Tab-separated table of C-alpha atoms in Angstrom:
chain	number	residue	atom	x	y	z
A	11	UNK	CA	-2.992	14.472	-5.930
A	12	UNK	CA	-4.374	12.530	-2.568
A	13	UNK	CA	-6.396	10.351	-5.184
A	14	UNK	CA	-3.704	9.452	-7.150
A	15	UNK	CA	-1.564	8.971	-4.389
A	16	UNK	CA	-3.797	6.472	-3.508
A	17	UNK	CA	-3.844	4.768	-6.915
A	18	UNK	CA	-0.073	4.390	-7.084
A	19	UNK	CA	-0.298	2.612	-3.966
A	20	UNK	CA	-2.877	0.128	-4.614
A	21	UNK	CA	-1.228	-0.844	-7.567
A	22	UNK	CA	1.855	-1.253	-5.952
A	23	UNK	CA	0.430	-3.496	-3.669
A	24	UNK	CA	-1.430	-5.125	-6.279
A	25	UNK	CA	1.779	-5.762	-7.894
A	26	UNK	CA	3.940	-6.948	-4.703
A	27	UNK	CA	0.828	-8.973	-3.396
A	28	UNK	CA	0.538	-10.629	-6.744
A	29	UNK	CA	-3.410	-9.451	-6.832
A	30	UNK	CA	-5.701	-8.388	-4.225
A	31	UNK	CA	-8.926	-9.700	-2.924
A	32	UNK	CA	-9.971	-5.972	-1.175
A	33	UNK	CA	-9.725	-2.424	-1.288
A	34	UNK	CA	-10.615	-0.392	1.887
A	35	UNK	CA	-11.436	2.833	2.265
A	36	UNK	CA	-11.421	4.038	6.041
A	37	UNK	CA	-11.445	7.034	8.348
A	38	UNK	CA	-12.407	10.852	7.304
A	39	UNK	CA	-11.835	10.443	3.720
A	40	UNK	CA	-12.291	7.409	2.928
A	41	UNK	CA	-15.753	7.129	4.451
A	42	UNK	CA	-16.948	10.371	3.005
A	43	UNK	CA	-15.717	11.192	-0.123
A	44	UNK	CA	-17.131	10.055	-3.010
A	45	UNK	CA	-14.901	12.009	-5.779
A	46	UNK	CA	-11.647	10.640	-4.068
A	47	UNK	CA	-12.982	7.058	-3.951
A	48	UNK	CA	-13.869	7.308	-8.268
A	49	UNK	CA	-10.579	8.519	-8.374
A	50	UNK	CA	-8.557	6.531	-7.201
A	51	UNK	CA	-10.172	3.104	-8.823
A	52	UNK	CA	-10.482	5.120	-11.726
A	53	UNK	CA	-8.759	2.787	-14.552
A	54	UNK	CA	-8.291	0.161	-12.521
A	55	UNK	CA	-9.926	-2.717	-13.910
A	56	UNK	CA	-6.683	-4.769	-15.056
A	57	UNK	CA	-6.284	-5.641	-11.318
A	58	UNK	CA	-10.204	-6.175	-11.013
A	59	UNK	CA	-10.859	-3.339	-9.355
A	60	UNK	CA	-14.614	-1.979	-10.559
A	61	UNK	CA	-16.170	0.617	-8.595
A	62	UNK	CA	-20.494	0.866	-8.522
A	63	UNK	CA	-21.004	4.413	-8.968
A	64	UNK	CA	-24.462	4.468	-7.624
A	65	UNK	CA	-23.571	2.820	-4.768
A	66	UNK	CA	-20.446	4.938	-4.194
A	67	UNK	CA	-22.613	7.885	-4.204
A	68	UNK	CA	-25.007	6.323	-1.657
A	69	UNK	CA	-24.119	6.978	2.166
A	70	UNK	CA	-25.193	3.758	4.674
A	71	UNK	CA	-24.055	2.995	7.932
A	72	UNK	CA	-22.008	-0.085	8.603
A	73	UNK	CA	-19.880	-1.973	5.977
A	74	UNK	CA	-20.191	-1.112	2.049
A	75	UNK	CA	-19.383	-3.158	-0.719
A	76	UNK	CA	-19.097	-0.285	-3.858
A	77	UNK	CA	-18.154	-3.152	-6.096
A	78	UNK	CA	-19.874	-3.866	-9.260
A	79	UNK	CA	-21.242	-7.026	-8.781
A	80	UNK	CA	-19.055	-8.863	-11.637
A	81	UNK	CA	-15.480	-7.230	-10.502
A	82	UNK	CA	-13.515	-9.650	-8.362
A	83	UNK	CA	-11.542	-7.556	-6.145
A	84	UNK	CA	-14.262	-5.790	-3.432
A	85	UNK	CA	-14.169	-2.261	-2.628
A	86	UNK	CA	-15.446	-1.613	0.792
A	87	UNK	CA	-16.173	1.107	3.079
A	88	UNK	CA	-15.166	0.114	6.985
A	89	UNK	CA	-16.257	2.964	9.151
A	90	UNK	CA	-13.437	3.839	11.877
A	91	UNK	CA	-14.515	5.693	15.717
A	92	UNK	CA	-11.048	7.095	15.376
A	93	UNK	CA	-12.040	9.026	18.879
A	94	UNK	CA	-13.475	6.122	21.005
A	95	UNK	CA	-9.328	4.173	19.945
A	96	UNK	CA	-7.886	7.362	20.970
A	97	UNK	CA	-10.180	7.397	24.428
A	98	UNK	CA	-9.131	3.739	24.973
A	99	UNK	CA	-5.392	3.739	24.260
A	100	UNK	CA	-5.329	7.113	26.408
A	101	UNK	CA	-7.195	4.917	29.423
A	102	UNK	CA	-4.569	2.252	28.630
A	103	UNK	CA	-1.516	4.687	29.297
A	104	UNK	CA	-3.125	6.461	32.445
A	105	UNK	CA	-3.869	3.193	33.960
């Protein structure tokens, strides 16, 4: 269900943004979950969308492109530090 929850918004965006030039995966799941990523770009090549299995199943740090290398929307992976934001904006309110 979370995967295809996923897929019904990226084509709705798709749709209202008349194309897309990126999908991003981020934070917990979408930096470490393979099976969700395939899933949700699963059959979604009409809006360009092709996803490198290989290099979905291949963990490196920084910024990933699992695109195949003909597709021309990108699929990336942008890792988050969800706890160093919440640290900061917690600083932010104390101060």
């Amino acid at each position: 269900m979370c995967a295809y929850r996923v897929r019904k918004h990226i084509e709705a965006y798709a749709a209202v943004l008349n194309g897309l030039e990126a999908v991003i995966f981020t934070a917990g799941v979408g930096e470490n979950n393979a099976l969700v990523r395939r899933l949700a770009c699963q059959d979604l090549d009409f809006f360009g969308i092709a996803l490198d299995e290989a290099k979905n199943q291949t963990r490196t740090p920084g910024i990933r492109d699992l695109s195949q290398p003909t597709c021309r929307t990108r699929i990336l992976v942008v890792p988050t530090n969800e706890e160093l934001k919440i640290a900061r904006q917690c600083a932010e309110l104390l101060k």
